[in-house]
DNA sequence: AATCTATGTCGTATGTTTGCGTCATTAAAC
DNA sequence: GTTTAATGACGCAAACATACGACATAGATT
């Protein structure tokens, strides 16, 4: 079998799908929400906030970092995580555009 | 191992994650986009539009139906699929709300 | 220098998704 | 009534995601 056919599709759809996939786990959404509200966004604080093991939370943080939603900044022994506001604005635009595109158009509704 | 800890999180995050997951594959996004533009949204037409086997496309359609993004209406031998505009509006609201929530707030940026 | 602490990486078990071929079903066409 | 066509359901294999314990590392504390 060949498998993994995602690159047969338009690049904009691929990017949107990638972002959607990262947002497809409640733990990662909870991390984003927490980062938006807290002042000190130290990795350890996030771990305490999320009901999963430290390792798993760390993994979710790496995922969020991979697509650019958050940044990590080493501060001695600790790591400060924070949202990437420009990336979030970008995502907001992408999603709004797509959702408008498919809801405004004149297709037949049943 | 216990696995599957998604229900440890807020219900709104769970619902949003579920929707995001459905939108996390370019084929499903392509289907949504196609349904928005076409007049006749017969299952067979969708299959021809998507570079995957008929079986796989059918599976993706079931996924989209499962979360309520599309509806299917049997018309003799064929099935007419169409977007559920109210569901899309709902999703648009949910995503916009969440993304605003995490981008407007006053967290420390790095 | 020895120890402690915060964090990341690796390996691993298990569950889930993707993709497709084959079969079943049901309506249309003949 | 038999055949053809459109679709969904079933089953399988490969890939991927989730979750976590154990280990590694590197800065702080003593």
Short mmCIF file of C-alpha atoms (C1' of nucleotides) in Angstrom, two decimals:
data_model
loop_
_atom_site.label_atom_id
_atom_site.label_comp_id
_atom_site.label_asym_id
_atom_site.label_seq_id
_atom_site.Cartn_x
_atom_site.Cartn_y
_atom_site.Cartn_z
CA UNK A 1 0.00 0.00 0.00
CA UNK A 2 1.14 3.54 -0.60
CA UNK A 3 -0.57 5.33 2.28
CA UNK A 4 -0.26 8.97 3.28
CA UNK A 5 -1.93 10.67 0.36
CA UNK A 6 -2.31 14.05 1.97
CA UNK A 7 0.10 15.68 -0.48
CA UNK A 8 -2.30 15.03 -3.33
CA UNK A 9 -4.28 18.03 -2.11
CA UNK A 10 -3.86 21.81 -2.38
CA UNK A 11 -1.19 23.21 -0.11
CA UNK A 12 -3.57 25.58 1.63
CA UNK A 13 -5.79 22.64 2.53
CA UNK A 14 -2.76 20.74 3.78
CA UNK A 15 -1.66 23.58 6.01
CA UNK A 16 -5.16 24.07 7.36
CA UNK A 17 -5.46 20.34 8.02
CA UNK A 18 -2.14 20.39 9.86
CA UNK A 19 -3.27 23.20 12.13
CA UNK A 20 -6.65 21.54 12.68
CA UNK A 21 -4.89 18.31 13.64
CA UNK A 22 -2.85 20.11 16.28
CA UNK A 23 -6.06 21.60 17.65
CA UNK A 24 -7.77 18.22 17.62
CA UNK A 25 -6.85 17.23 21.17
CA UNK A 26 -8.49 18.86 24.21
CA UNK A 27 -5.20 18.80 26.13
CA UNK A 28 -3.57 21.02 23.53
CA UNK A 29 -6.57 23.36 23.49
CA UNK A 30 -6.41 23.51 27.29
CA UNK A 31 -2.72 24.39 27.09
CA UNK A 32 -3.44 27.19 24.63
CA UNK A 33 -6.21 28.53 26.83
CA UNK A 34 -4.01 28.36 29.90
CA UNK A 35 -1.13 30.12 28.18
CA UNK A 36 -3.52 32.87 27.15
CA UNK A 37 -4.58 33.51 30.73
CA UNK A 38 -1.49 32.97 32.83
CA UNK A 39 1.21 35.46 33.50
CA UNK A 40 4.00 33.00 34.20
CA UNK A 41 3.89 30.31 31.59
CA UNK A 42 6.59 28.02 32.94
CA UNK A 43 6.48 24.47 31.66
CA UNK A 44 6.02 23.08 35.16
CA UNK A 45 2.94 25.23 35.76
CA UNK A 46 1.36 23.91 32.59
CA UNK A 47 2.07 20.36 33.68
CA UNK A 48 0.30 21.00 36.98
CA UNK A 49 -2.68 22.44 35.16
CA UNK A 50 -3.18 19.50 32.78
CA UNK A 51 -4.37 16.15 34.13
CA UNK A 52 -1.79 14.11 32.25
CA UNK A 53 1.73 13.00 33.02
CA UNK A 54 4.60 15.43 32.66
CA UNK A 55 5.95 13.47 29.72
CA UNK A 56 2.70 13.58 27.82
CA UNK A 57 2.26 17.30 28.41
CA UNK A 58 5.79 17.86 27.17
CA UNK A 59 4.94 15.97 24.01
CA UNK A 60 1.83 18.09 23.43
CA UNK A 61 3.95 21.21 23.92
CA UNK A 62 6.38 20.01 21.25
CA UNK A 63 3.47 19.49 18.86
CA UNK A 64 2.19 23.01 19.45
CA UNK A 65 5.70 24.34 18.94
CA UNK A 66 6.17 22.34 15.75
CA UNK A 67 3.34 24.12 13.94
CA UNK A 68 4.34 27.47 15.40
CA UNK A 69 1.45 28.07 17.79
CA UNK A 70 3.74 28.57 20.78
CA UNK A 71 7.33 29.47 21.51
CA UNK A 72 9.62 28.21 24.25
CA UNK A 73 12.35 30.31 25.82
CA UNK A 74 14.92 28.76 28.11
CA UNK A 75 15.37 30.67 31.36
CA UNK A 76 18.04 28.92 33.38
CA UNK A 77 16.65 25.63 34.51
CA UNK A 78 13.10 26.48 33.51
CA UNK A 79 11.40 27.00 30.18
CA UNK A 80 8.95 29.79 29.53
CA UNK A 81 6.29 28.98 26.98
CA UNK A 82 4.09 31.55 25.35
CA UNK A 83 1.62 31.90 22.53
CA UNK A 84 2.73 33.07 19.13
CA UNK A 85 0.20 35.82 18.54
CA UNK A 86 1.07 36.29 14.89
CA UNK A 87 0.62 32.58 14.22
CA UNK A 88 -2.73 32.63 15.99
CA UNK A 89 -3.84 35.64 13.96
CA UNK A 90 -2.80 33.76 10.84
CA UNK A 91 -4.80 30.73 11.84
CA UNK A 92 -7.79 32.87 12.69
CA UNK A 93 -7.67 34.36 9.18
CA UNK A 94 -7.26 30.96 7.51
CA UNK A 95 -10.16 29.37 9.37
CA UNK A 96 -12.47 32.34 8.99
CA UNK A 97 -11.72 32.51 5.27
CA UNK A 98 -12.37 28.83 4.73
CA UNK A 99 -15.52 28.71 6.83
CA UNK A 100 -16.88 31.81 5.09
CA UNK A 101 -16.02 30.30 1.73
CA UNK A 102 -18.09 27.22 2.43
CA UNK A 103 -21.01 28.91 4.17
CA UNK A 104 -21.63 31.94 1.98
CA UNK A 105 -21.59 30.19 -1.39
CA UNK A 106 -24.75 29.32 -3.28
CA UNK A 107 -24.87 25.57 -3.17
CA UNK A 108 -28.13 23.69 -3.01
CA UNK A 109 -29.13 23.03 0.56
CA UNK A 110 -31.10 20.01 1.64
CA UNK B 1 -2.49 1.42 30.43
CA UNK B 2 -5.60 3.49 30.68
CA UNK B 3 -5.41 5.52 27.46
CA UNK B 4 -8.01 7.89 26.03
CA UNK B 5 -8.04 10.65 28.61
CA UNK B 6 -9.89 13.19 26.52
CA UNK B 7 -12.88 13.22 28.84
CA UNK B 8 -10.78 14.71 31.62
CA UNK B 9 -11.20 18.05 29.85
CA UNK B 10 -13.99 20.62 29.59
CA UNK B 11 -16.83 19.60 27.31
CA UNK B 12 -16.48 22.65 25.11
CA UNK B 13 -12.84 21.79 24.50
CA UNK B 14 -13.84 18.21 23.73
CA UNK B 15 -16.43 19.30 21.17
CA UNK B 16 -14.02 21.73 19.57
CA UNK B 17 -11.32 19.06 19.43
CA UNK B 18 -13.76 16.67 17.78
CA UNK B 19 -14.63 19.18 15.08
CA UNK B 20 -10.96 20.06 14.59
CA UNK B 21 -10.18 16.39 14.17
CA UNK B 22 -12.74 16.04 11.41
CA UNK B 23 -11.22 19.05 9.68
CA UNK B 24 -7.72 17.64 10.09
CA UNK B 25 -7.58 15.83 6.78
CA UNK B 26 -7.21 17.67 3.47
CA UNK B 27 -9.55 15.22 1.73
CA UNK B 28 -12.37 16.17 4.07
CA UNK B 29 -11.63 19.87 3.61
CA UNK B 30 -11.62 19.33 -0.16
CA UNK B 31 -14.99 17.61 0.09
CA UNK B 32 -16.43 20.52 2.08
CA UNK B 33 -15.07 23.01 -0.43
CA UNK B 34 -16.42 20.99 -3.36
CA UNK B 35 -19.85 20.66 -1.76
CA UNK B 36 -19.91 24.42 -1.26
CA UNK B 37 -19.30 25.08 -4.95
CA UNK B 38 -21.16 22.37 -6.80
CA UNK B 39 -24.78 22.33 -7.72
CA UNK B 40 -25.22 18.58 -7.89
CA UNK B 41 -23.53 17.04 -4.90
CA UNK B 42 -24.01 13.39 -5.77
CA UNK B 43 -21.72 10.99 -3.99
CA UNK B 44 -20.25 9.75 -7.27
CA UNK B 45 -19.29 13.28 -8.33
CA UNK B 46 -17.44 13.79 -5.08
CA UNK B 47 -15.57 10.53 -5.59
CA UNK B 48 -14.46 11.70 -9.04
CA UNK B 49 -13.26 14.98 -7.60
CA UNK B 50 -11.13 13.45 -4.83
CA UNK B 51 -7.95 11.54 -5.73
CA UNK B 52 -8.71 8.61 -3.45
CA UNK B 53 -10.61 5.39 -3.88
CA UNK B 54 -14.37 5.37 -3.74
CA UNK B 55 -14.31 3.42 -0.50
CA UNK B 56 -12.02 5.90 1.22
CA UNK B 57 -14.06 8.90 0.08
CA UNK B 58 -17.19 7.19 1.38
CA UNK B 59 -15.50 6.80 4.75
CA UNK B 60 -14.57 10.47 4.86
CA UNK B 61 -18.17 11.34 4.01
CA UNK B 62 -19.39 9.25 6.94
CA UNK B 63 -16.99 11.10 9.24
CA UNK B 64 -18.26 14.47 8.07
CA UNK B 65 -21.82 13.25 8.54
CA UNK B 66 -21.06 11.92 12.00
CA UNK B 67 -20.19 15.34 13.40
CA UNK B 68 -23.04 16.97 11.52
CA UNK B 69 -21.09 18.95 8.93
CA UNK B 70 -22.97 17.40 6.01
CA UNK B 71 -26.24 15.63 5.33
CA UNK B 72 -27.01 12.82 2.92
CA UNK B 73 -30.33 12.37 1.16
CA UNK B 74 -31.11 9.21 -0.73
CA UNK B 75 -32.48 9.85 -4.22
CA UNK B 76 -33.20 6.53 -5.84
CA UNK B 77 -29.92 4.82 -6.52
CA UNK B 78 -27.87 7.91 -5.79
CA UNK B 79 -27.18 9.91 -2.66
CA UNK B 80 -27.18 13.67 -2.55
CA UNK B 81 -24.80 15.15 -0.04
CA UNK B 82 -24.90 18.74 1.08
CA UNK B 83 -23.44 21.02 3.70
CA UNK B 84 -25.25 21.64 6.94
CA UNK B 85 -25.13 25.43 7.03
CA UNK B 86 -26.29 25.72 10.62
CA UNK B 87 -23.58 23.35 11.79
CA UNK B 88 -20.97 25.32 9.87
CA UNK B 89 -22.21 28.55 11.41
CA UNK B 90 -21.93 26.92 14.79
CA UNK B 91 -18.38 25.82 14.15
CA UNK B 92 -17.48 29.25 12.85
CA UNK B 93 -18.74 30.74 16.11
CA UNK B 94 -16.91 28.20 18.27
CA UNK B 95 -13.58 28.65 16.51
CA UNK B 96 -13.80 32.43 16.35
CA UNK B 97 -14.67 32.59 20.04
CA UNK B 98 -11.79 30.36 21.06
CA UNK B 99 -9.25 32.03 18.83
CA UNK B 100 -10.33 35.45 20.04
CA UNK B 101 -10.17 34.27 23.62
CA UNK B 102 -6.56 33.22 23.23
CA UNK B 103 -5.36 36.14 21.12
CA UNK B 104 -6.97 39.13 22.83
CA UNK B 105 -6.00 38.27 26.39
CA UNK B 106 -3.16 39.97 28.18
CA UNK B 107 -0.62 37.21 28.61
CA UNK B 108 3.09 37.91 28.54
CA UNK B 109 4.45 37.57 25.01
CA UNK B 110 7.95 36.45 24.20
"C1'" DA C 1 32.11 18.44 43.77
"C1'" DA C 2 27.73 16.25 45.07
"C1'" DT C 3 23.03 16.74 44.90
"C1'" DC C 4 18.66 18.39 43.53
"C1'" DT C 5 15.38 20.14 40.09
"C1'" DA C 6 13.20 21.19 35.68
"C1'" DT C 7 12.92 19.64 31.47
"C1'" DG C 8 13.52 16.93 27.25
"C1'" DT C 9 14.34 12.32 24.76
"C1'" DC C 10 13.72 7.32 24.07
"C1'" DG C 11 11.39 3.16 24.06
"C1'" DT C 12 7.21 0.85 24.27
"C1'" DA C 13 2.33 -0.56 24.69
"C1'" DT C 14 -2.01 0.23 23.04
"C1'" DG C 15 -5.62 2.61 20.52
"C1'" DT C 16 -6.98 5.18 16.25
"C1'" DT C 17 -6.80 6.69 11.40
"C1'" DT C 18 -6.05 5.99 6.61
"C1'" DG C 19 -6.58 3.58 2.56
"C1'" DC C 20 -8.29 0.01 -0.17
"C1'" DG C 21 -10.27 -4.42 -1.96
"C1'" DT C 22 -14.21 -7.33 -1.63
"C1'" DC C 23 -18.83 -8.25 -0.62
"C1'" DA C 24 -23.85 -6.93 0.19
"C1'" DT C 25 -27.77 -4.24 -0.91
"C1'" DT C 26 -30.97 -1.71 -3.36
"C1'" DA C 27 -32.76 0.86 -7.22
"C1'" DA C 28 -32.78 1.52 -12.13
"C1'" DA C 29 -32.59 -0.29 -16.99
"C1'" DC C 30 -33.23 -3.68 -20.03
"C1'" DG D 1 -36.70 -11.33 -13.88
"C1'" DT D 2 -31.74 -10.53 -14.97
"C1'" DT D 3 -28.28 -7.42 -15.34
"C1'" DT D 4 -26.05 -3.04 -14.37
"C1'" DA D 5 -24.91 0.86 -11.38
"C1'" DA D 6 -24.33 3.42 -7.06
"C1'" DT D 7 -23.48 3.12 -2.63
"C1'" DG D 8 -22.50 1.50 2.15
"C1'" DA D 9 -20.52 -2.17 5.37
"C1'" DC D 10 -16.75 -5.33 6.56
"C1'" DG D 11 -12.17 -6.65 7.16
"C1'" DC D 12 -7.40 -6.00 6.88
"C1'" DA D 13 -2.58 -3.85 6.81
"C1'" DA D 14 0.28 0.00 7.47
"C1'" DA D 15 0.98 4.29 9.68
"C1'" DC D 16 0.17 7.45 13.25
"C1'" DA D 17 -1.28 9.30 17.91
"C1'" DT D 18 -1.57 8.95 22.86
"C1'" DA D 19 0.18 7.97 27.22
"C1'" DC D 20 3.71 7.01 30.34
"C1'" DG D 21 7.93 5.20 32.85
"C1'" DA D 22 12.82 5.31 32.75
"C1'" DC D 23 16.90 7.64 31.44
"C1'" DA D 24 19.74 11.84 30.08
"C1'" DT D 25 21.08 16.55 30.60
"C1'" DA D 26 22.06 20.87 32.27
"C1'" DG D 27 21.44 24.61 35.41
"C1'" DA D 28 20.82 25.68 40.43
"C1'" DT D 29 21.85 24.76 45.48
"C1'" DT D 30 24.45 23.14 49.07
#
